[in-house]
PDB file of C-alpha atoms in Angstrom:
ATOM      1  CA  MET A   1       0.519  49.292  56.839  1.00 74.00           C
ATOM      2  CA  ARG A   2       0.323  52.820  58.250  1.00 74.00           C
ATOM      3  CA  ARG A   3       3.386  52.218  60.448  1.00 75.00           C
ATOM      4  CA  THR A   4       5.351  50.904  57.458  1.00 80.00           C
ATOM      5  CA  ALA A   5       4.431  53.942  55.372  1.00 77.00           C
ATOM      6  CA  LEU A   6       5.348  56.243  58.260  1.00 74.00           C
ATOM      7  CA  LEU A   7       8.664  54.438  58.719  1.00 75.00           C
ATOM      8  CA  ALA A   8       9.435  54.750  54.992  1.00 78.00           C
ATOM      9  CA  LEU A   9       8.529  58.444  55.029  1.00 74.00           C
ATOM     10  CA  ALA A  10      10.689  59.009  58.113  1.00 75.00           C
ATOM     11  CA  MET A  11      13.631  57.196  56.537  1.00 76.00           C
ATOM     12  CA  VAL A  12      13.363  59.223  53.302  1.00 76.00           C
ATOM     13  CA  PHE A  13      13.137  62.431  55.338  1.00 72.00           C
ATOM     14  CA  LEU A  14      16.215  61.497  57.393  1.00 74.00           C
ATOM     15  CA  VAL A  15      18.254  60.533  54.349  1.00 76.00           C
ATOM     16  CA  VAL A  16      17.460  63.917  52.805  1.00 74.00           C
ATOM     17  CA  ALA A  17      18.318  65.631  56.117  1.00 73.00           C
ATOM     18  CA  TRP A  18      21.612  63.720  56.411  1.00 74.00           C
ATOM     19  CA  LEU A  19      22.457  64.602  52.810  1.00 73.00           C
ATOM     20  CA  TRP A  20      21.519  68.217  53.560  1.00 70.00           C
ATOM     21  CA  ASP A  21      23.909  68.350  56.547  1.00 73.00           C
ATOM     22  CA  ALA A  22      26.679  66.666  54.595  1.00 75.00           C
ATOM     23  CA  LEU A  23      26.232  68.955  51.631  1.00 70.00           C
ATOM     24  CA  VAL A  24      26.253  72.052  53.846  1.00 70.00           C
ATOM     25  CA  ALA A  25      29.600  70.845  55.214  1.00 74.00           C
ATOM     26  CA  ILE A  26      30.861  70.131  51.708  1.00 74.00           C
ATOM     27  CA  GLY A  27      29.604  73.535  50.543  1.00 69.00           C
ATOM     28  CA  ARG A  28      31.418  75.235  53.399  1.00 70.00           C
ATOM     29  CA  THR A  29      34.606  73.326  52.545  1.00 76.00           C
ATOM     30  CA  ILE A  30      34.347  74.238  48.846  1.00 71.00           C
ATOM     31  CA  ALA A  31      33.519  77.831  49.710  1.00 67.00           C
ATOM     32  CA  SER A  32      36.636  77.999  51.885  1.00 70.00           C
ATOM     33  CA  PHE A  33      38.731  77.190  48.801  1.00 73.00           C
ATOM     34  CA  VAL A  34      37.083  79.882  46.702  1.00 66.00           C
ATOM     35  CA  PRO A  35      39.620  82.690  46.419  1.00 64.00           C
ATOM     36  CA  TRP A  36      36.861  85.264  46.140  1.00 59.00           C
ATOM     37  CA  ALA A  37      36.972  86.439  49.742  1.00 68.00           C
ATOM     38  CA  ARG A  38      35.779  89.906  48.734  1.00 75.00           C
ATOM     39  CA  PHE A  39      32.914  88.367  46.799  1.00 71.00           C
ATOM     40  CA  LYS A  40      31.862  86.263  49.765  1.00 71.00           C
ATOM     41  CA  GLN A  41      32.073  89.296  52.081  1.00 77.00           C
ATOM     42  CA  ALA A  42      30.078  91.376  49.606  1.00 80.00           C
ATOM     43  CA  PHE A  43      27.438  88.633  49.389  1.00 78.00           C
ATOM     44  CA  ALA A  44      27.256  88.457  53.171  1.00 81.00           C
ATOM     45  CA  ARG A  45      26.873  92.257  53.345  1.00 86.00           C
ATOM     46  CA  LEU A  46      24.215  92.126  50.657  1.00 87.00           C
ATOM     47  CA  VAL A  47      22.265  89.463  52.523  1.00 89.00           C
ATOM     48  CA  ASP A  48      22.504  91.519  55.714  1.00 89.00           C
ATOM     49  CA  ARG A  49      21.202  94.663  53.949  1.00 91.00           C
ATOM     50  CA  LEU A  50      18.375  93.072  51.976  1.00 91.00           C
ATOM     51  CA  PRO A  51      14.905  92.661  53.435  1.00 92.00           C
ATOM     52  CA  ALA A  52      14.102  89.102  54.458  1.00 91.00           C
ATOM     53  CA  PRO A  53      11.582  88.486  51.619  1.00 92.00           C
ATOM     54  CA  LEU A  54      14.288  89.229  49.017  1.00 92.00           C
ATOM     55  CA  VAL A  55      16.678  86.926  50.870  1.00 92.00           C
ATOM     56  CA  LEU A  56      13.954  84.248  50.651  1.00 92.00           C
ATOM     57  CA  LEU A  57      13.898  84.833  46.901  1.00 92.00           C
ATOM     58  CA  ILE A  58      17.676  84.359  46.732  1.00 89.00           C
ATOM     59  CA  PHE A  59      17.258  81.110  48.678  1.00 88.00           C
ATOM     60  CA  LEU A  60      14.508  79.926  46.286  1.00 89.00           C
ATOM     61  CA  VAL A  61      16.224  80.873  42.996  1.00 88.00           C
ATOM     62  CA  PRO A  62      18.048  77.535  42.554  1.00 85.00           C
ATOM     63  CA  PHE A  63      14.774  75.703  43.251  1.00 86.00           C
ATOM     64  CA  LEU A  64      12.840  77.908  40.834  1.00 90.00           C
ATOM     65  CA  ILE A  65      15.392  77.307  38.093  1.00 90.00           C
ATOM     66  CA  VAL A  66      16.089  73.619  38.643  1.00 89.00           C
ATOM     67  CA  GLU A  67      12.552  72.275  39.161  1.00 89.00           C
ATOM     68  CA  PRO A  68      11.192  73.329  35.716  1.00 93.00           C
ATOM     69  CA  LEU A  69      14.358  72.010  34.082  1.00 93.00           C
ATOM     70  CA  LEU A  70      13.844  68.679  35.897  1.00 90.00           C
ATOM     71  CA  VAL A  71      10.435  68.520  34.236  1.00 92.00           C
ATOM     72  CA  VAL A  72      12.083  69.157  30.868  1.00 94.00           C
ATOM     73  CA  ALA A  73      14.658  66.420  31.529  1.00 93.00           C
ATOM     74  CA  THR A  74      11.851  64.009  32.525  1.00 91.00           C
ATOM     75  CA  VAL A  75       9.951  64.836  29.312  1.00 94.00           C
ATOM     76  CA  ALA A  76      13.159  64.234  27.330  1.00 93.00           C
ATOM     77  CA  ILE A  77      13.427  60.793  28.932  1.00 91.00           C
ATOM     78  CA  ALA A  78       9.781  60.078  28.113  1.00 92.00           C
ATOM     79  CA  MET A  79      10.310  61.153  24.484  1.00 93.00           C
ATOM     80  CA  GLY A  80      13.156  58.661  24.023  1.00 91.00           C
ATOM     81  CA  TYR A  81      16.165  60.824  24.816  1.00 92.00           C
ATOM     82  CA  VAL A  82      16.928  58.546  27.749  1.00 90.00           C
ATOM     83  CA  VAL A  83      20.683  59.058  28.125  1.00 92.00           C
ATOM     84  CA  SER A  84      20.758  62.824  27.702  1.00 93.00           C
ATOM     85  CA  GLY A  85      17.578  63.234  29.769  1.00 91.00           C
ATOM     86  CA  ALA A  86      18.909  61.027  32.576  1.00 90.00           C
ATOM     87  CA  ILE A  87      22.271  62.781  32.614  1.00 92.00           C
ATOM     88  CA  SER A  88      20.528  66.172  32.659  1.00 92.00           C
ATOM     89  CA  TRP A  89      18.225  65.019  35.442  1.00 88.00           C
ATOM     90  CA  ILE A  90      21.105  63.722  37.581  1.00 86.00           C
ATOM     91  CA  VAL A  91      23.217  66.869  37.060  1.00 86.00           C
ATOM     92  CA  LEU A  92      20.251  69.144  37.845  1.00 88.00           C
ATOM     93  CA  LYS A  93      19.345  67.158  40.942  1.00 83.00           C
ATOM     94  CA  PHE A  94      22.936  67.262  42.134  1.00 79.00           C
ATOM     95  CA  LEU A  95      23.085  71.014  41.600  1.00 80.00           C
ATOM     96  CA  ALA A  96      19.842  71.500  43.504  1.00 80.00           C
ATOM     97  CA  VAL A  97      20.924  69.289  46.359  1.00 76.00           C
ATOM     98  CA  ALA A  98      24.322  70.998  46.513  1.00 74.00           C
ATOM     99  CA  LEU A  99      23.294  74.608  46.016  1.00 78.00           C
ATOM    100  CA  ILE A 100      20.126  74.877  48.133  1.00 81.00           C
ATOM    101  CA  PRO A 101      21.766  73.776  51.434  1.00 79.00           C
ATOM    102  CA  ALA A 102      24.791  76.043  50.799  1.00 76.00           C
ATOM    103  CA  ILE A 103      22.592  79.043  50.059  1.00 82.00           C
ATOM    104  CA  PHE A 104      20.379  78.229  53.060  1.00 85.00           C
ATOM    105  CA  ASP A 105      23.460  78.193  55.246  1.00 81.00           C
ATOM    106  CA  LEU A 106      24.430  81.660  53.989  1.00 82.00           C
ATOM    107  CA  THR A 107      20.920  83.124  54.300  1.00 88.00           C
ATOM    108  CA  LYS A 108      19.528  81.344  57.359  1.00 89.00           C
ATOM    109  CA  HIS A 109      20.150  84.179  59.791  1.00 88.00           C
ATOM    110  CA  ARG A 110      18.052  86.553  57.650  1.00 92.00           C
ATOM    111  CA  LEU A 111      15.366  83.977  56.863  1.00 92.00           C
ATOM    112  CA  MET A 112      14.909  83.379  60.586  1.00 93.00           C
ATOM    113  CA  THR A 113      13.792  87.016  61.013  1.00 93.00           C
ATOM    114  CA  MET A 114      10.467  86.095  59.376  1.00 94.00           C
ATOM    115  CA  PRO A 115       8.085  84.652  62.035  1.00 95.00           C
ATOM    116  CA  TRP A 116       6.292  82.337  59.593  1.00 96.00           C
ATOM    117  CA  PHE A 117       9.653  80.940  58.397  1.00 94.00           C
ATOM    118  CA  VAL A 118      10.724  80.329  62.002  1.00 95.00           C
ATOM    119  CA  ARG A 119       7.466  78.417  62.639  1.00 97.00           C
ATOM    120  CA  ALA A 120       7.937  76.360  59.467  1.00 94.00           C
ATOM    121  CA  TYR A 121      11.578  75.677  60.350  1.00 94.00           C
ATOM    122  CA  GLU A 122      10.598  74.593  63.854  1.00 95.00           C
ATOM    123  CA  LYS A 123       7.937  72.229  62.482  1.00 94.00           C
ATOM    124  CA  VAL A 124      10.470  70.674  60.121  1.00 90.00           C
ATOM    125  CA  THR A 125      12.917  70.325  63.043  1.00 90.00           C
ATOM    126  CA  VAL A 126      10.223  68.688  65.201  1.00 92.00           C
ATOM    127  CA  PHE A 127       9.425  66.256  62.365  1.00 88.00           C
ATOM    128  CA  HIS A 128      13.146  65.566  61.981  1.00 86.00           C
ATOM    129  CA  ASP A 129      13.396  64.655  65.671  1.00 87.00           C
ATOM    130  CA  TYR A 130      10.251  62.511  65.391  1.00 87.00           C
ATOM    131  CA  ALA A 131      11.671  60.739  62.313  1.00 84.00           C
ATOM    132  CA  ASP A 132      14.890  60.113  64.261  1.00 84.00           C
ATOM    133  CA  GLN A 133      12.879  58.450  67.038  1.00 87.00           C
ATOM    134  CA  ILE A 134      11.029  56.227  64.572  1.00 85.00           C
ATOM    135  CA  VAL A 135      14.180  55.132  62.741  1.00 83.00           C
ATOM    136  CA  ALA A 136      16.420  54.817  65.828  1.00 85.00           C
ATOM    137  CA  PRO A 137      15.558  51.145  66.636  1.00 87.00           C
ATOM    138  CA  TYR A 138      16.204  50.114  63.044  1.00 84.00           C
ATOM    139  CA  LYS A 139      19.416  52.100  62.971  1.00 83.00           C
ATOM    140  CA  GLN A 140      20.572  50.365  66.161  1.00 88.00           C
ATOM    141  CA  ALA A 141      19.653  46.967  64.685  1.00 86.00           C
ATOM    142  CA  ALA A 142      21.563  47.763  61.506  1.00 84.00           C
ATOM    143  CA  THR A 143      24.568  48.875  63.551  1.00 86.00           C
ATOM    144  CA  ALA A 144      24.449  45.602  65.532  1.00 90.00           C
ATOM    145  CA  VAL A 145      24.315  43.565  62.310  1.00 88.00           C
ATOM    146  CA  LEU A 146      27.224  45.544  60.886  1.00 87.00           C
ATOM    147  CA  ARG A 147      29.195  45.000  64.102  1.00 91.00           C
ATOM    148  CA  ARG A 148      28.589  41.202  63.862  1.00 91.00           C
ATOM    149  CA  TRP A 149      29.695  41.196  60.223  1.00 89.00           C
ATOM    150  CA  ARG A 150      32.863  43.023  61.163  1.00 86.00           C
ATOM    151  CA  MET A 151      33.556  40.518  63.950  1.00 88.00           C
ATOM    152  CA  ARG A 152      33.047  37.641  61.497  1.00 86.00           C
ATOM    153  CA  ALA A 153      35.315  39.347  58.974  1.00 81.00           C
ATOM    154  CA  ALA A 154      37.958  39.813  61.697  1.00 79.00           C
ATOM    155  CA  THR A 155      37.716  36.103  62.585  1.00 82.00           C
ATOM    156  CA  VAL A 156      38.105  35.064  58.942  1.00 77.00           C
ATOM    157  CA  THR A 157      40.961  37.550  58.524  1.00 71.00           C
ATOM    158  CA  ARG A 158      42.846  35.996  61.439  1.00 74.00           C
ATOM    159  CA  ARG A 159      42.482  32.500  59.940  1.00 75.00           C
ATOM    160  CA  VAL A 160      43.858  33.308  56.469  1.00 73.00           C
ATOM    161  CA  PRO A 161      47.660  33.758  56.462  1.00 73.00           C
ATOM    162  CA  GLY A 162      48.761  37.218  55.342  1.00 75.00           C
ATOM    163  CA  LEU A 163      45.219  38.597  55.242  1.00 72.00           C
ATOM    164  CA  ALA A 164      45.458  39.964  58.794  1.00 70.00           C
ATOM    165  CA  HIS A 165      48.532  41.993  57.861  1.00 76.00           C
ATOM    166  CA  LEU A 166      46.816  43.296  54.740  1.00 79.00           C
ATOM    167  CA  ALA A 167      43.691  44.265  56.730  1.00 76.00           C
ATOM    168  CA  ALA A 168      45.848  46.012  59.368  1.00 80.00           C
ATOM    169  CA  ARG A 169      47.596  48.034  56.650  1.00 82.00           C
ATOM    170  CA  PHE A 170      44.238  48.959  55.116  1.00 81.00           C
ATOM    171  CA  ALA A 171      42.881  50.028  58.538  1.00 82.00           C
ATOM    172  CA  ALA A 172      46.016  52.132  59.200  1.00 84.00           C
ATOM    173  CA  ARG A 173      45.605  53.896  55.866  1.00 84.00           C
ATOM    174  CA  LYS A 174      41.917  54.506  56.620  1.00 80.00           C
ATOM    175  CA  ARG A 175      42.758  55.964  60.031  1.00 80.00           C
ATOM    176  CA  ALA A 176      45.461  58.140  58.488  1.00 80.00           C
ATOM    177  CA  ALA A 177      43.016  59.417  55.878  1.00 76.00           C
ATOM    178  CA  ASN A 178      40.581  60.329  58.649  1.00 69.00           C
ATOM    179  CA  GLY A 179      43.237  62.400  60.397  1.00 65.00           C
ATOM    180  CA  ARG A 180      43.962  59.909  63.175  1.00 60.00           C
ATOM    181  CA  PRO A 181      47.409  58.503  63.774  1.00 58.00           C
ATOM    182  CA  ALA A 182      48.127  55.103  62.303  1.00 55.00           C
ATOM    183  CA  MET A 183      48.358  52.236  64.766  1.00 56.00           C
ATOM    184  CA  PRO A 184      51.870  50.822  65.161  1.00 56.00           C
ATOM    185  CA  SER A 185      52.305  47.491  63.385  1.00 52.00           C
ATOM    186  CA  ASN A 186      53.796  44.472  65.128  1.00 53.00           C
ATOM    187  CA  GLY A 187      55.174  42.858  62.015  1.00 47.00           C
TER     188      GLY A 187
END
């Protein structure tokens, strides 16, 4: 029972960490499209000038705003305003999950000047690595199952006339969307 609970906790932690990494990348991409280069430079200069505790406050502001509003959205759901409460909850959660990693990415270098924050960050990183070790065998097993399913799908695709050509076209489009050159078709 303890191992199952630990595995579930590790998987939840890793999913949040993977989302965090993905959202940091998305935040960087979105930030690169923002035409406010001077604003971004000014924010970076501000972060560099501010003392680390104030930078920590900047990092925590989205959390301090969103968490109480999540409670309000949950109360709205409990009081019968299910649709508006659920939509509010989802939007708020999305904002928190999108903003906090992006702000952390912009403020990390200043936050890491506080020794207690460095220790906390290192503990989270150690737990992340530990969670990776716990989940790794299950991840490998899931990858193997997915590989077998793909092989079965490829076998079925080859047996059905015209389906192989359609699958090849789909794979070529997928490769092209990922920035890789499309494979030449033989037909």
